Coordinates of C-alpha atoms in Angstrom, one line a residue:
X133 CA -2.1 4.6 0.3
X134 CA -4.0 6.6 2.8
X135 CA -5.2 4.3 4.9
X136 CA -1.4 2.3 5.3
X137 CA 0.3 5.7 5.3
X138 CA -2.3 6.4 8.4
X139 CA -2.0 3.3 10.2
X140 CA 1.8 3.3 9.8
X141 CA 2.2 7.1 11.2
X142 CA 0.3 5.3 14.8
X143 CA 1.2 1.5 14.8
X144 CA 3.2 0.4 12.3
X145 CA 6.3 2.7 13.0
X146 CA 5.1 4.8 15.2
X147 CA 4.5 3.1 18.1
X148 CA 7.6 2.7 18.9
X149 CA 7.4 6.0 20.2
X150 CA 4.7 4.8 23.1
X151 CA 7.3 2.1 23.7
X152 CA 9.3 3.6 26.5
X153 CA 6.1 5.8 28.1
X154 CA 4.0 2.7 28.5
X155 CA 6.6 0.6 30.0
X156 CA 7.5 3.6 32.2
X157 CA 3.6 4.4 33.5
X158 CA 3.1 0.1 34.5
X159 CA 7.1 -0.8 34.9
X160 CA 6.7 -3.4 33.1
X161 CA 9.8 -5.5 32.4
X162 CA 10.5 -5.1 28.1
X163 CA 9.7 -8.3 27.3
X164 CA 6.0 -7.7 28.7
X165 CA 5.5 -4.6 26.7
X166 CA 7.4 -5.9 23.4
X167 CA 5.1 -9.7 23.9
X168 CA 2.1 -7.8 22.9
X169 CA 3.2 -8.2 19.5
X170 CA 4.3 -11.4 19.7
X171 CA 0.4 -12.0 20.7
X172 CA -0.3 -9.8 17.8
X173 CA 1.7 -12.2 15.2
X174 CA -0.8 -14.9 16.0
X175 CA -3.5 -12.9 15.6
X176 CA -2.3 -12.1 12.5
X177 CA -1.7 -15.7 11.6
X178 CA -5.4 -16.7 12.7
X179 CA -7.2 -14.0 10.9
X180 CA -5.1 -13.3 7.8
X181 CA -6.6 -16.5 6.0
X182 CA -9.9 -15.1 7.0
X183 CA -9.6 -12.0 6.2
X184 CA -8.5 -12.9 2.5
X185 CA -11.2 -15.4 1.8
X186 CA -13.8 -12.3 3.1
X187 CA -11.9 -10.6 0.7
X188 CA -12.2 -13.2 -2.3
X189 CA -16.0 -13.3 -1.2
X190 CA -17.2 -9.7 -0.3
X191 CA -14.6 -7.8 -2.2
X192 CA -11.7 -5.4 -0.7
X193 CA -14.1 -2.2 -0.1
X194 CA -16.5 -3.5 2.8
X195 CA -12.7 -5.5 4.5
X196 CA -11.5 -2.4 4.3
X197 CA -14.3 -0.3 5.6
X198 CA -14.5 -3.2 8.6
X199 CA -11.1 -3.4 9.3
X200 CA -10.6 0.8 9.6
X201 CA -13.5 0.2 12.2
X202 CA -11.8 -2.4 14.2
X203 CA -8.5 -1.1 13.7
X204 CA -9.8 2.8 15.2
X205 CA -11.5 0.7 17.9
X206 CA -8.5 -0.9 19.4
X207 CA -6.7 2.8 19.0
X208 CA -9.1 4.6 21.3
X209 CA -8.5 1.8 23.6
X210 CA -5.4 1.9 23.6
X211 CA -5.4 5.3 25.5
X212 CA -7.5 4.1 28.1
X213 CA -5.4 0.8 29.0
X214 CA -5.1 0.3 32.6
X215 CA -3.8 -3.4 32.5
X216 CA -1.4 -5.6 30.9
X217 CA -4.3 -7.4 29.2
X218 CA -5.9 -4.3 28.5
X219 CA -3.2 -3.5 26.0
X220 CA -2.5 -7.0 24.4
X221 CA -6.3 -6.9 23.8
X222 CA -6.3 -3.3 22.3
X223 CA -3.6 -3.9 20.4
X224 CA -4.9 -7.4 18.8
X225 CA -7.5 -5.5 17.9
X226 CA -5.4 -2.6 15.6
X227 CA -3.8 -5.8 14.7
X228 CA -6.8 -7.1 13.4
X229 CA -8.3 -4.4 12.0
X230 CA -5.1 -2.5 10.0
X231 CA -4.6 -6.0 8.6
X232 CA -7.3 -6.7 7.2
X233 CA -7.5 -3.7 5.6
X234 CA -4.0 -4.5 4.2
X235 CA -5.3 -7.3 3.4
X236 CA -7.5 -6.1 1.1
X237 CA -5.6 -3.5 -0.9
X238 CA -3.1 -6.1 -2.8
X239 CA -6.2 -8.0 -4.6
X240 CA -7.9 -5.0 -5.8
X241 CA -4.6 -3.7 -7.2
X242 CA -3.8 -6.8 -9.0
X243 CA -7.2 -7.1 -10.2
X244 CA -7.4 -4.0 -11.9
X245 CA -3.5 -3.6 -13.5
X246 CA -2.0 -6.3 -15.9
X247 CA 0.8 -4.9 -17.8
X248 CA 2.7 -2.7 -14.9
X249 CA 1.6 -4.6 -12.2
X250 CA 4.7 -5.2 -9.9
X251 CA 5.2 -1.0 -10.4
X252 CA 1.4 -0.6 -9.5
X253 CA 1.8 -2.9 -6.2
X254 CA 5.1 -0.8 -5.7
X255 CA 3.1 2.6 -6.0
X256 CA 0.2 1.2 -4.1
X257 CA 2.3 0.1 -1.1
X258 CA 4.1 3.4 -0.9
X259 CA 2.0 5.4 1.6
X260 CA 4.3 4.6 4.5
X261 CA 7.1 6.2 2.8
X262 CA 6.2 9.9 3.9
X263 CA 5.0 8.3 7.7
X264 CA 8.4 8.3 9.6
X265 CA 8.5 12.2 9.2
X266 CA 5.3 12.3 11.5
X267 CA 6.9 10.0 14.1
X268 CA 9.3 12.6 15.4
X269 CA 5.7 14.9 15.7
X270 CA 4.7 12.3 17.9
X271 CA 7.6 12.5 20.0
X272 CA 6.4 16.4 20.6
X273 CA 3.1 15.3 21.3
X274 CA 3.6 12.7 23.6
X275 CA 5.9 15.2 25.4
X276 CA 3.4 18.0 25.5
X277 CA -0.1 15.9 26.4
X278 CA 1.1 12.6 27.7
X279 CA 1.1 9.6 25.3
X280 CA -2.7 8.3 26.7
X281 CA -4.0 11.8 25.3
X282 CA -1.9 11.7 22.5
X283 CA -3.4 8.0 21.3
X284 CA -7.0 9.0 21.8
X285 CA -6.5 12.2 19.4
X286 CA -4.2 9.8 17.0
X287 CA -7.3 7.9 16.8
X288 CA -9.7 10.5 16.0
X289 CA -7.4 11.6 13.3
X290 CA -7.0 8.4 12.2
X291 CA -10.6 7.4 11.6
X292 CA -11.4 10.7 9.6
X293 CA -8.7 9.7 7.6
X294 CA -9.3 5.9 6.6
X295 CA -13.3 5.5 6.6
X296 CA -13.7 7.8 3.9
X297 CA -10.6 6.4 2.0
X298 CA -11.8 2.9 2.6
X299 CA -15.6 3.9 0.7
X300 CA -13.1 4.6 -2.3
X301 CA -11.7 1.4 -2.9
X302 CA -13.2 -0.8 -6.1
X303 CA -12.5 -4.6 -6.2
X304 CA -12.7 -5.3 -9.5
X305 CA -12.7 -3.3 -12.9
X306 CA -15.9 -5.2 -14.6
X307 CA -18.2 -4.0 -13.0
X308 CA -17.8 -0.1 -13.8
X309 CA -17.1 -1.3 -17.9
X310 CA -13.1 -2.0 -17.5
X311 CA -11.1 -4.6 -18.1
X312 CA -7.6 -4.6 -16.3
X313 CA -5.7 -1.6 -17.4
X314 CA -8.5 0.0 -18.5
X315 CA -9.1 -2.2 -21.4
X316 CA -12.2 -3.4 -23.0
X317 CA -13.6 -6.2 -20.4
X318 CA -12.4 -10.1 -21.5
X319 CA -9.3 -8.3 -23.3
X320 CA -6.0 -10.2 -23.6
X321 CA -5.0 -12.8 -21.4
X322 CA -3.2 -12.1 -18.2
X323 CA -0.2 -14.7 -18.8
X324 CA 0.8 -17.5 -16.9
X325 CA 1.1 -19.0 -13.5
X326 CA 2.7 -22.3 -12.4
X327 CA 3.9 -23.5 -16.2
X328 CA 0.3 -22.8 -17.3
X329 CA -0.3 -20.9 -20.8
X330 CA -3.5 -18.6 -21.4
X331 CA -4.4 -17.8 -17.9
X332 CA -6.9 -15.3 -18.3
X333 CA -8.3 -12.7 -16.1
X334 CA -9.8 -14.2 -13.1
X335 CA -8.3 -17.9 -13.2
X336 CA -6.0 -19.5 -10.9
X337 CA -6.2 -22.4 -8.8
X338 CA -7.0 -22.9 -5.3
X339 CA -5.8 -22.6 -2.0
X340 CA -5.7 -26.7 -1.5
X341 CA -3.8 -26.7 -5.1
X342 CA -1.3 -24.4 -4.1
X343 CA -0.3 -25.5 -0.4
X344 CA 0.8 -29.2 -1.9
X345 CA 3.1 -27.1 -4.5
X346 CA 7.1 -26.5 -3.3
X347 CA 6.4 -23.0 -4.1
X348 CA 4.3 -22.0 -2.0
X349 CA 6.7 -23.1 1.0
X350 CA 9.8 -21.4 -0.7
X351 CA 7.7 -18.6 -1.3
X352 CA 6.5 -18.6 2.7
X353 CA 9.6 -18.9 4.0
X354 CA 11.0 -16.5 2.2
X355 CA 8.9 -13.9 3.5
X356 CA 8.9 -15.6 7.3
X357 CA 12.7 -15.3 7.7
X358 CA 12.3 -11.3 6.1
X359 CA 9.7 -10.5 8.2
X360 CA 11.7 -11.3 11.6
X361 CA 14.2 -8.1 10.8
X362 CA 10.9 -5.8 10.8
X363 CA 9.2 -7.3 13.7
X364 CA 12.2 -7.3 15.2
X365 CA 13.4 -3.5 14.5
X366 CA 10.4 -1.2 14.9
X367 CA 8.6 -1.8 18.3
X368 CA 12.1 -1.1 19.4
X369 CA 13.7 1.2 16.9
X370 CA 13.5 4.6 18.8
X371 CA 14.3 3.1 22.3
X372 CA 17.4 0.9 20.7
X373 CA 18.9 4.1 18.9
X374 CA 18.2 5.9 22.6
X375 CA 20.3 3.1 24.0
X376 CA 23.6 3.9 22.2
X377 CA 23.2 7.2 22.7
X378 CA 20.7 9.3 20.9
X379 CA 18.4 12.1 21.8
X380 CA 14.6 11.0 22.1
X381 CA 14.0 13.5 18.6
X382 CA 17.4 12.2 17.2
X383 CA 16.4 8.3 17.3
X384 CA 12.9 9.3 16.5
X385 CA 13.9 11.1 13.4
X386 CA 15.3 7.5 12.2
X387 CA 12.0 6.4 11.7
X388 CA 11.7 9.6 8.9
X389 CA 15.1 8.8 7.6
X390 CA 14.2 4.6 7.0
X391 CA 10.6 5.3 5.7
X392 CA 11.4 8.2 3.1
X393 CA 14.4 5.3 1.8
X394 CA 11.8 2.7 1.9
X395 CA 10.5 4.3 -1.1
X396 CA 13.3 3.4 -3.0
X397 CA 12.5 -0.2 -2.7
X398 CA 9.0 0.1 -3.3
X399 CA 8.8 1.9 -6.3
X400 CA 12.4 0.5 -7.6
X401 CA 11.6 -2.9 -6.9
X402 CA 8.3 -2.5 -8.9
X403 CA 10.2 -1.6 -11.6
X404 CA 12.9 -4.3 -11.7
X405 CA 9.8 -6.8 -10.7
X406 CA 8.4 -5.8 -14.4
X407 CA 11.8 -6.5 -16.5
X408 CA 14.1 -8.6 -14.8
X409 CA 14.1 -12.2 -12.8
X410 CA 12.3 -11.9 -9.8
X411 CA 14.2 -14.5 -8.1
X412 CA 17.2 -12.7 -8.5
X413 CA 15.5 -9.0 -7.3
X414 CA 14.1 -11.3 -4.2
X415 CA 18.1 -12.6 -3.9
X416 CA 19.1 -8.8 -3.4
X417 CA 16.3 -7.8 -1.3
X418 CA 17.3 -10.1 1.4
X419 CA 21.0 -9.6 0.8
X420 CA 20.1 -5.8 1.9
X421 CA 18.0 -6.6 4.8
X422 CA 20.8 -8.4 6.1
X423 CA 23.7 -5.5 5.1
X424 CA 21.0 -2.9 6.9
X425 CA 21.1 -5.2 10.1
X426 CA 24.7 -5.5 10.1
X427 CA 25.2 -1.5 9.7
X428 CA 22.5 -1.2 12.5
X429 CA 24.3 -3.0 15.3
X430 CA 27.6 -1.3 14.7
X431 CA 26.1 2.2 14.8
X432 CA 27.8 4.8 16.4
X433 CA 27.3 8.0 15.2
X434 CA 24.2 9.7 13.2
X435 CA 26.0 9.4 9.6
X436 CA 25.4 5.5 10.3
X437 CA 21.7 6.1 10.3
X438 CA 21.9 6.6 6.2
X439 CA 23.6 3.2 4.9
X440 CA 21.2 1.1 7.5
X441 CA 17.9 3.1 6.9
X442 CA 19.4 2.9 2.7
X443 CA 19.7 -1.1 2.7
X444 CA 17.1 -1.8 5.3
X445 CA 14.3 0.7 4.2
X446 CA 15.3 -1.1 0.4
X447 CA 14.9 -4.8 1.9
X448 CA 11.4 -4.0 3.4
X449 CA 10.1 -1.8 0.9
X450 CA 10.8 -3.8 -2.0
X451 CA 9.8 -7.1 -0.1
X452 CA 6.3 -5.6 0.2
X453 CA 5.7 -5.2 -3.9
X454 CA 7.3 -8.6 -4.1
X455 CA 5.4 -10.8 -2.1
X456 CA 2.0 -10.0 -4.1
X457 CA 3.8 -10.6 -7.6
X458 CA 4.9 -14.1 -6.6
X459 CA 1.7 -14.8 -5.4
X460 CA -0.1 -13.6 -8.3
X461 CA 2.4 -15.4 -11.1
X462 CA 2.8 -18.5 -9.3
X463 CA -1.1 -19.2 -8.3
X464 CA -2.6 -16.9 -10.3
X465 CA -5.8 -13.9 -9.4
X466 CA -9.1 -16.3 -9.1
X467 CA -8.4 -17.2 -5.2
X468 CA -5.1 -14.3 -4.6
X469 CA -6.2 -12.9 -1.7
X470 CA -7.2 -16.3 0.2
X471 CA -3.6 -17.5 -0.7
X472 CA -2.2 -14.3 0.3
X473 CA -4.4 -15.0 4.0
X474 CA -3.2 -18.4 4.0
X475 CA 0.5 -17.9 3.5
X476 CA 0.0 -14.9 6.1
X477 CA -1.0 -17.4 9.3
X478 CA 2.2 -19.9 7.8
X479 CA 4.8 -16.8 8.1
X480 CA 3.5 -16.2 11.6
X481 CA 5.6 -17.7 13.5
X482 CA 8.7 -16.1 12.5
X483 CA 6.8 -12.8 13.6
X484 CA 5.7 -14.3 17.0
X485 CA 9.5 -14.7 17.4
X486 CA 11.3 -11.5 16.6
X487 CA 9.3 -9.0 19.3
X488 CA 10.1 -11.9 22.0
X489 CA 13.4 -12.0 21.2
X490 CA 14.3 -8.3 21.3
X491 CA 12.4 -8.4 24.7
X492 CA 14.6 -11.5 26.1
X493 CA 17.8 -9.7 24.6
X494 CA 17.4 -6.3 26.5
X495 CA 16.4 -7.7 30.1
X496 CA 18.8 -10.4 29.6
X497 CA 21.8 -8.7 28.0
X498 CA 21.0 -5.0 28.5
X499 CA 20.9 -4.7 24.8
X500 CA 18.9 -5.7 21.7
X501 CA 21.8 -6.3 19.7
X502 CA 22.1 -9.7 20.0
X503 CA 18.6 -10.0 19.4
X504 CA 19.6 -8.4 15.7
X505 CA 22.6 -10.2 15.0
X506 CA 20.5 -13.6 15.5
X507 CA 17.9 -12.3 13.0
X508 CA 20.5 -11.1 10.7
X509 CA 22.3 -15.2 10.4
X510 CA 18.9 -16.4 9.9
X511 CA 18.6 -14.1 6.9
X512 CA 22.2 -14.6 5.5
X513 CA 21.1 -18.6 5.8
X514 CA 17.5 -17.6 3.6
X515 CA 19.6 -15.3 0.9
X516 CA 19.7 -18.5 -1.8
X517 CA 16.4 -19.3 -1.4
X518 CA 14.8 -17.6 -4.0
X519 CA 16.5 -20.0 -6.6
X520 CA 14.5 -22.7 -5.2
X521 CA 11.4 -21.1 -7.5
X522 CA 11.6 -21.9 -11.3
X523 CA 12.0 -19.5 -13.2
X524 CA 9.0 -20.3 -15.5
X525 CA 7.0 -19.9 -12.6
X526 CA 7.5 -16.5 -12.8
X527 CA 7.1 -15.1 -16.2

């Protein structure tokens, strides 16, 4: 939770703070500036698969401890860009390095909780939630050093943070005398996956198994379609909220507003993940990422920030719970995070997408909301694809 909630504060959401200063310093057109996270996307794409079978192989707490390393790396960098390529290089590398630490967090969760998992994965993916009040602090900051100062002490701050988090993190509950849950090790079965009965702890099948099944590619393009509305929405949150009108603090503070409602879908959706048909939570999750995009390009006034950061912050939160549990039930724990890697590079290039098209949108248009209401048809198109998935599948 620390090391996403520290991550998010910088990258994740705030960097959209850095957006306009950056772009200002090189004048560089938006599309430049928002590409480097289209670059990212692949990136991501090309070293997720990796980084979950390190994960499967080494265990989460040295991809974790790597990844902080990298991922502080390309922050301090990033303060020091003096070219274009300079900051799609420093960038790939926080890129690289938060996500593999992501990467790595989803495994050990699952590994050591059986009976609550999905509220588990929901508490474990909350450390965002309390980031977006930090990113109108950054605002202040950027304002009173200049953003290159303000990165390099964001990355100081951030590595004392995340390295000694990272030494914390356990892969796997055998080893210290545990089974999952704390019970007795070889305990009860975990339950089944894919129509198989007794699936106990540690079994599942592989990552060749699981790409010739249909859910695997339901479950991928599920997630590809969701992910455009983030990538699409936070590298240009702050400066799209400036363009109809907001203060600098005002738009910032709608980075707070949408992370504190996040949590409701993180730790709500683990909840309904536990007792009700996941297909049917995943249905509602995408019907309120596209409700929050709708609300978003008809703002006009701050009161509208509420019902888009409500749905949206609910979509994304609960999405991030979500994915793991599908995983997990359909293919089961033995090779989790190497199909969690591998569905990762499939879903890329819906995220190379998004930032390019919010770039095209403003220099073309002079606004991103067309950008927004092309994401949001996409995701009104994906809404009945969760009923693809048996429902067996997911018991």
């Amino acid at each position: 939770m620390l090391i996403h909630f520290s991550f998010s504060v910088v990258f994740y959401y705030g960097f959209s703070a850095f957006f306009e200063p950056i772009s200002r310093e090189f004048d560089w057109p938006r599309a430049v500036t928002a590409g480097a996270f289209s670059v990212r996307q692949v990136e991501s794409g090309l070293s997720s698969p990796v980084s979950g079978f390190l994960v499967d192989r080494f265990g989460s707490r040295k991809v974790a401890m790597g990844g902080v390393a990298l991922g502080t790396l390309g922050l301090f960098g990033l303060g020091l860009i003096q070219e274009a390529w300079h900051f799609y290089l420093c960038v790939i590398l926080v890129s690289m390095g938060s996500g593999s630490a992501l990467n790595a967090f989803p495994a050990a969760t699952i590994n050591w909780f059986r009976r609550l998992r999905g509220r588990a994965l929901g508490l474990m993916s909350s450390g965002p939630v309390l980031a977006g009040l930090f990113v109108p602090l950054l605002v202040v900051l950027i304002q009173a050093l200049g953003w290159r100062a303000a990165m390099l002490l964001l990355a100081v701050v951030v590595g004392f943070i995340c390295f000694p988090a990272a030494m914390l993190i356990r892969h796997r509950p055998e080893p210290y005398g545990y089974g999952p849950d704390g019970d007795p090790p070889g305990a009860a079965p975990e339950g089944t996956f894919v129509g198989e009965k007794s699936a106990g702890y540690g079994s599942g099948i592989g990552v060749r198994e699981a790409l010739r099944t249909r859910s695997f590619w339901v479950i991928a393009a599920i997630f590809g379609v969701h992910y455009l509305g983030p990538s699409a929405v936070f590298i240009v949150q702050i400066p799209y909220f400036e363009s109809v009108g907001f203060s600098p603090e005002a738009a910032a503070s709608t980075v707070a507003v949408f992370t504190i409602l996040s949590g409701i879908g993180r730790l709500g959706t683990g909840f309904l993940l536990d007792r009700f048909d996941k297909r049917l939570v995943v249905v509602g999750l995408l019907a309120c990422d596209l409700v929050g995009l709708l609300v978003l390009v008809n703002v006009s006034s701050y009161w509208m920030v509420v019902p888009f950061a409500l749905c949206f912050g609910i979509g994304f939160g609960g999405m991030l719970p979500t994915r793991n549990v599908l995983i997990r039930d359909s293919f089961g724990a033995r090779r989790f995070a190497s199909i969690y890697g591998m569905m990762g590079s499939v879903t890329v290039g819906f995220g190379i997408v998004a930032p390019l098209l919010v770039g095209w949108s403003m220099d073309l248009t002079g606004s991103y909301r067309p950008a927004f209401l092309i994401v949001a048809a996409l995701i009104a198109i994906a809404v009945p694809l969760p009923l693809l998935l048996k429902r067996y599948q997911l018991t």
